[in-house]
């Protein structure tokens, strides 16, 4: 069908947890996307809450950006917890 | 077997027949749906109905005794022994036809099952409690589709109106009662469906009007399902549904 749009589906499986991305589906509008999400992704009662978002409304970082986005972090080891030596007195953190 | 048990057995079988035959019809959409998501959704609805049929038949088998099982009811009876209302056996038609039938049946089922949850028979009440939740979801879907198709393109409007007109005469049977169901209604086990039509008509008319569709006149009616007089379609449906069991009796997966 020509007028279908792609939606991303997020399901929260239990109270207190975050909504997790579970997949995508086609639907004509958000209301229908919610119904199909129920049929496609929650048949075994996985969910207590569903979000659907039009895929085209998601702004995603691009592969080409990775140099400027992530590489600068590589030479900043102090941003990682492993960089720091724990005093013996602290067993767990 | 007491008269009351025999009547309850027959009643459970009838409700099982309604569910099995419609469930089979909807299952014919599996792999033929208009697109993948709707294909899955329709198959889920079909499974709900087949699950419902199993509950009614299992209860009927328990009442019948003698080692009968749900399979005896589904697979070894001929068309004349089936007691489903005719609207359930009509071929699935196009997608508009399937969704209009679902709407007409879903509104009816919601009213019927609400009443059945009050049944003095604990098993029937329990089945109704489970089924009514499914039906609320089915109705949400069928209502949305009828609105979308009726108030959609010229072509979808035409097909949806055609389906409403073709099905209307089969809806009267939903509200008719025979002596057996009357006797069960009187002792609080069965539902007196004759009183459900005003509420059904009000809900269905409101949805059809919103979908820019015309509510047909009540100038024709077809009946016979509850006494075993069926359209030619049921025999063909059963041929497919019962083939495996008839060819290989007792076959296990």
Coordinates of C-alpha atoms in Angstrom, one line a residue:
Chain A
X1 CA 0.0 0.0 0.0
X2 CA 1.3 3.4 -1.1
X3 CA 0.3 5.5 1.9
X4 CA 2.0 3.5 4.6
X5 CA 4.6 5.1 6.8
X6 CA 7.4 3.5 8.7
X7 CA 7.2 3.6 12.5
X8 CA 9.8 2.7 15.1
X9 CA 8.4 0.7 18.1
X10 CA 9.5 1.0 21.7
X11 CA 8.1 -1.3 24.4
X12 CA 8.4 -1.0 28.1
X13 CA 8.3 -4.5 29.4
X14 CA 8.0 -3.8 33.1
X15 CA 7.2 -0.9 35.3
X16 CA 10.4 0.9 36.3
X17 CA 12.3 -0.1 33.1
X18 CA 13.0 2.1 30.1
X19 CA 11.2 1.8 26.8
X20 CA 13.4 -0.3 24.5
X21 CA 13.5 -0.3 20.8
X22 CA 12.1 -3.6 19.5
X23 CA 11.7 -3.0 15.8
X24 CA 9.7 -1.2 13.2
X25 CA 6.5 -1.6 11.2
X26 CA 4.3 0.0 8.6
X27 CA 1.0 1.7 9.4
X28 CA -1.2 4.5 8.1
X29 CA -1.1 6.6 11.2
X30 CA 0.1 6.5 14.8
X31 CA -3.1 5.0 16.1
X32 CA -2.9 2.1 13.7
X33 CA 0.9 1.8 14.4
X34 CA 0.1 1.3 18.1
X35 CA -2.4 -1.5 17.3
X36 CA 0.0 -3.3 15.0
X37 CA 2.8 -2.9 17.6
X38 CA 0.5 -4.7 20.0
X39 CA 0.0 -7.5 17.4
X40 CA 3.6 -7.7 16.2
X41 CA 5.6 -7.2 19.4
X42 CA 3.6 -7.8 22.5
X43 CA 1.6 -11.0 21.9
X44 CA 3.3 -12.8 24.8
X45 CA 2.4 -9.9 27.1
X46 CA 5.8 -8.4 27.1
X47 CA 4.6 -4.9 27.4
X48 CA 3.0 -2.5 29.8
X49 CA 3.5 0.5 27.6
X50 CA 4.2 1.1 23.9
X51 CA 5.6 4.2 22.1
X52 CA 5.6 4.5 18.3
X53 CA 7.5 7.2 16.5
X54 CA 7.6 8.0 12.8
X55 CA 10.9 6.9 11.6
X56 CA 11.4 10.0 9.6
X57 CA 11.0 12.1 12.7
X58 CA 14.1 10.5 14.2
X59 CA 17.2 12.5 13.7
X60 CA 20.1 10.1 13.5
X61 CA 23.9 10.6 13.5
X62 CA 25.6 9.8 10.2
X63 CA 28.4 7.3 9.6
X64 CA 30.4 10.2 8.0
X65 CA 30.2 12.2 11.2
X66 CA 31.9 9.5 13.3
X67 CA 35.3 11.2 12.9
X68 CA 34.2 14.5 14.3
X69 CA 31.7 12.9 16.8
X70 CA 33.6 10.2 18.5
X71 CA 37.3 10.1 17.6
X72 CA 38.2 13.1 19.8
X73 CA 37.3 11.0 22.8
X74 CA 40.0 8.4 22.0
X75 CA 42.8 10.5 23.4
X76 CA 40.9 11.4 26.6
X77 CA 41.3 8.2 28.6
X78 CA 40.4 10.1 31.8
X79 CA 36.8 10.0 30.6
X80 CA 36.8 6.3 31.3
X81 CA 36.5 4.9 34.8
X82 CA 39.3 2.4 34.1
X83 CA 41.8 5.3 33.9
X84 CA 41.5 5.8 37.7
X85 CA 43.3 3.7 40.2
X86 CA 41.0 2.7 43.0
X87 CA 42.4 2.9 46.6
X88 CA 42.4 -0.6 48.1
X89 CA 40.0 0.5 50.8
X90 CA 37.3 0.8 48.1
X91 CA 36.3 -2.8 47.3
X92 CA 33.5 -2.1 44.9
X93 CA 32.2 0.8 43.2
Chain B
X1 CA -28.1 -36.8 31.1
X2 CA -30.6 -34.3 32.4
X3 CA -32.5 -32.0 30.0
X4 CA -30.7 -29.0 31.3
X5 CA -27.3 -30.7 30.7
X6 CA -28.3 -31.7 27.2
X7 CA -29.5 -28.2 26.5
X8 CA -26.2 -26.6 27.9
X9 CA -24.2 -29.1 25.8
X10 CA -26.1 -28.0 22.6
X11 CA -25.7 -24.4 23.6
X12 CA -21.9 -24.6 24.1
X13 CA -21.6 -26.5 20.8
X14 CA -23.5 -23.7 19.0
X15 CA -21.3 -21.0 20.4
X16 CA -18.2 -23.1 19.6
X17 CA -19.5 -23.5 16.0
X18 CA -19.9 -19.7 15.6
X19 CA -16.3 -19.2 16.8
X20 CA -14.7 -22.0 14.8
X21 CA -16.3 -21.2 11.5
X22 CA -15.6 -17.5 11.7
X23 CA -12.1 -18.2 13.0
X24 CA -11.4 -20.4 10.0
X25 CA -12.8 -17.8 7.6
X26 CA -10.5 -15.1 9.0
X27 CA -7.5 -17.5 9.0
X28 CA -7.9 -17.7 5.2
X29 CA -6.3 -14.2 5.2
X30 CA -3.1 -15.6 6.6
X31 CA -0.4 -14.9 4.0
X32 CA -3.0 -13.1 1.9
X33 CA -3.3 -9.9 3.9
X34 CA -3.0 -6.6 2.2
X35 CA 0.3 -6.0 4.0
X36 CA 2.5 -7.8 6.5
X37 CA 1.3 -6.0 9.6
X38 CA -2.4 -6.4 8.8
X39 CA -1.7 -10.1 7.9
X40 CA -0.3 -10.7 11.4
X41 CA -3.1 -8.8 13.1
X42 CA -5.8 -10.7 11.2
X43 CA -4.1 -14.0 12.0
X44 CA -4.1 -13.0 15.6
X45 CA -7.8 -12.4 15.5
X46 CA -8.4 -15.8 13.8
X47 CA -6.4 -17.5 16.6
X48 CA -8.5 -15.7 19.2
X49 CA -11.6 -17.2 17.7
X50 CA -10.2 -20.7 17.3
X51 CA -9.1 -20.5 20.9
X52 CA -12.6 -19.6 21.9
X53 CA -14.0 -22.5 19.9
X54 CA -11.7 -24.8 21.8
X55 CA -12.9 -23.6 25.1
X56 CA -16.6 -24.1 24.1
X57 CA -16.0 -27.5 22.6
X58 CA -13.9 -28.7 25.5
X59 CA -16.7 -27.8 27.8
X60 CA -19.2 -29.5 25.5
X61 CA -17.1 -32.6 25.4
X62 CA -16.9 -32.6 29.2
X63 CA -20.7 -32.4 29.4
X64 CA -21.1 -35.1 26.7
X65 CA -18.8 -37.5 28.6
X66 CA -17.9 -40.9 27.0
X67 CA -14.3 -39.9 26.2
X68 CA -15.3 -37.2 23.7
X69 CA -12.9 -34.4 23.0
X70 CA -13.0 -31.0 21.3
X71 CA -11.8 -32.7 18.1
X72 CA -14.9 -34.7 17.9
X73 CA -16.9 -31.5 17.7
X74 CA -14.7 -29.7 15.2
X75 CA -13.7 -32.5 12.9
X76 CA -16.3 -35.3 12.8
X77 CA -19.6 -33.5 12.3
X78 CA -21.1 -32.8 8.9
X79 CA -22.4 -29.4 7.7
X80 CA -26.0 -30.2 8.7
X81 CA -24.9 -30.8 12.3
X82 CA -23.1 -27.5 12.6
X83 CA -25.3 -24.8 14.3
X84 CA -23.4 -21.6 13.5
X85 CA -25.2 -18.5 12.5
X86 CA -24.9 -18.0 8.7
X87 CA -23.1 -14.7 8.8
X88 CA -20.0 -16.5 10.1
X89 CA -19.7 -18.9 7.2
X90 CA -20.0 -16.5 4.3
X91 CA -16.8 -16.4 2.1
X92 CA -14.3 -13.8 3.2
X93 CA -14.8 -11.6 0.1
X94 CA -12.5 -8.6 -0.3
X95 CA -10.9 -6.8 2.6
X96 CA -13.8 -4.4 3.0
X97 CA -16.2 -7.3 3.2
X98 CA -14.1 -9.0 5.9
X99 CA -13.8 -5.9 8.0
X100 CA -17.5 -5.0 7.7
X101 CA -18.5 -8.4 8.8
X102 CA -16.1 -8.1 11.8
X103 CA -17.6 -4.8 12.8
X104 CA -21.2 -6.2 12.7
X105 CA -20.1 -9.4 14.6
X106 CA -17.8 -7.6 17.1
X107 CA -20.5 -5.1 18.2
X108 CA -22.9 -8.1 18.6
X109 CA -20.3 -10.2 20.4
X110 CA -19.5 -7.4 22.9
X111 CA -23.2 -7.1 23.9
X112 CA -23.6 -10.9 23.9
X113 CA -20.5 -11.7 25.9
X114 CA -21.3 -9.0 28.5
X115 CA -24.6 -10.8 29.1
X116 CA -22.9 -14.2 29.1
X117 CA -20.4 -13.1 31.8
X118 CA -23.5 -13.1 34.1
X119 CA -24.4 -16.7 33.3
X120 CA -25.4 -19.0 36.1
X121 CA -23.1 -21.6 34.4
X122 CA -19.6 -20.9 35.8
X123 CA -17.8 -22.4 32.8
X124 CA -19.7 -20.3 30.2
X125 CA -19.2 -17.2 32.4
X126 CA -15.5 -17.8 32.6
X127 CA -15.2 -18.3 28.8
X128 CA -17.1 -15.0 28.3
X129 CA -14.8 -13.2 30.7
X130 CA -11.8 -14.2 28.6
X131 CA -13.4 -13.7 25.3
X132 CA -14.8 -10.2 26.0
X133 CA -11.3 -8.8 26.4
X134 CA -10.3 -10.1 23.0
X135 CA -13.6 -8.8 21.5
X136 CA -13.0 -5.2 22.8
X137 CA -9.7 -5.2 20.8
X138 CA -11.3 -6.8 17.7
X139 CA -13.9 -4.1 17.7
X140 CA -11.4 -1.3 18.1
X141 CA -9.7 -2.7 14.9
X142 CA -12.8 -3.3 12.8
X143 CA -14.3 0.1 13.7
X144 CA -11.1 1.9 12.7
X145 CA -11.0 0.0 9.4
X146 CA -14.6 0.6 8.5
X147 CA -14.1 4.4 9.2
X148 CA -11.0 4.4 7.2
X149 CA -12.4 2.5 4.2
X150 CA -15.9 4.0 4.2
X151 CA -14.6 7.6 4.5
X152 CA -11.6 6.8 2.2
X153 CA -11.3 6.8 -1.5
X154 CA -14.3 6.5 -3.9
X155 CA -13.3 2.8 -4.6
X156 CA -13.0 1.9 -0.9
X157 CA -16.3 3.6 -0.1
X158 CA -18.0 1.7 -2.9
X159 CA -16.7 -1.6 -1.7
X160 CA -17.5 -1.0 1.9
X161 CA -21.1 0.0 1.2
X162 CA -21.5 -3.0 -1.0
X163 CA -20.3 -5.2 1.8
X164 CA -22.7 -3.6 4.3
X165 CA -25.6 -4.1 1.9
X166 CA -24.6 -7.7 1.2
X167 CA -24.3 -8.6 4.9
X168 CA -27.2 -6.8 6.4
X169 CA -29.8 -9.5 5.8
X170 CA -27.7 -11.9 7.7
X171 CA -27.6 -9.8 10.8
X172 CA -31.3 -10.5 11.8
X173 CA -30.5 -14.0 12.7
X174 CA -28.1 -12.7 15.4
X175 CA -31.2 -11.6 17.4
X176 CA -33.5 -14.6 17.0
X177 CA -34.0 -17.2 19.6
X178 CA -35.4 -20.7 19.6
X179 CA -37.1 -22.8 22.3
X180 CA -33.8 -24.3 23.5
X181 CA -32.0 -21.0 24.0
X182 CA -35.2 -19.5 25.4
X183 CA -35.3 -22.2 28.1
X184 CA -31.6 -21.6 29.0
X185 CA -32.1 -17.9 29.1
X186 CA -35.0 -18.4 31.5
X187 CA -32.8 -20.2 34.0
X188 CA -30.0 -17.7 33.7
X189 CA -27.6 -19.9 31.8
X190 CA -28.0 -18.6 28.3
X191 CA -28.3 -15.1 26.9
X192 CA -31.6 -13.7 25.6
X193 CA -30.3 -12.2 22.5
X194 CA -33.6 -10.8 21.2
X195 CA -33.2 -7.7 23.4
X196 CA -29.8 -6.8 22.1
X197 CA -30.8 -5.4 18.7
X198 CA -31.6 -1.8 19.7
X199 CA -28.2 -1.3 21.3
X200 CA -26.4 -3.1 18.4
X201 CA -28.3 -1.0 15.8
X202 CA -27.5 2.2 17.6
X203 CA -23.8 1.5 17.8
X204 CA -23.5 0.1 14.3
X205 CA -25.5 3.0 12.8
X206 CA -23.3 5.6 14.5
X207 CA -20.2 4.0 13.1
X208 CA -21.6 3.6 9.6
X209 CA -22.8 7.2 9.6
X210 CA -19.4 8.5 10.7
X211 CA -17.9 6.4 7.9
X212 CA -20.2 8.2 5.4
X213 CA -22.0 4.9 4.8
X214 CA -25.7 4.3 4.5
X215 CA -27.5 2.0 7.0
X216 CA -29.5 -0.4 4.8
X217 CA -33.3 -1.0 5.1
X218 CA -34.4 -4.1 6.9
X219 CA -36.1 -5.6 3.9
X220 CA -34.6 -9.0 3.6
X221 CA -33.4 -11.7 6.0
X222 CA -31.7 -15.1 5.8
X223 CA -31.9 -17.6 8.6
X224 CA -31.4 -21.3 9.3
X225 CA -28.0 -21.7 10.9
X226 CA -29.3 -22.7 14.4
X227 CA -31.3 -25.6 12.8
X228 CA -28.5 -26.7 10.5
X229 CA -29.7 -25.2 7.3
X230 CA -26.6 -23.6 5.8
X231 CA -25.5 -21.8 2.7
X232 CA -23.5 -23.9 0.3
X233 CA -20.3 -22.2 1.6
X234 CA -20.1 -24.2 4.9
X235 CA -19.6 -27.6 3.1
X236 CA -16.6 -26.2 1.2
X237 CA -15.2 -24.7 4.4
X238 CA -15.5 -27.9 6.3
X239 CA -13.9 -29.9 3.5
X240 CA -10.8 -28.0 4.0
X241 CA -11.0 -27.7 7.8
X242 CA -11.7 -31.4 8.3
X243 CA -9.6 -32.9 5.6
X244 CA -6.6 -33.9 7.6
X245 CA -8.6 -35.5 10.4
X246 CA -10.9 -37.3 8.0
X247 CA -8.0 -38.7 6.0
X248 CA -5.9 -39.6 9.0
X249 CA -8.2 -40.1 11.9
X250 CA -6.6 -39.5 15.3
X251 CA -3.4 -38.1 13.7
X252 CA -1.1 -36.4 16.2
X253 CA 1.3 -33.7 15.4

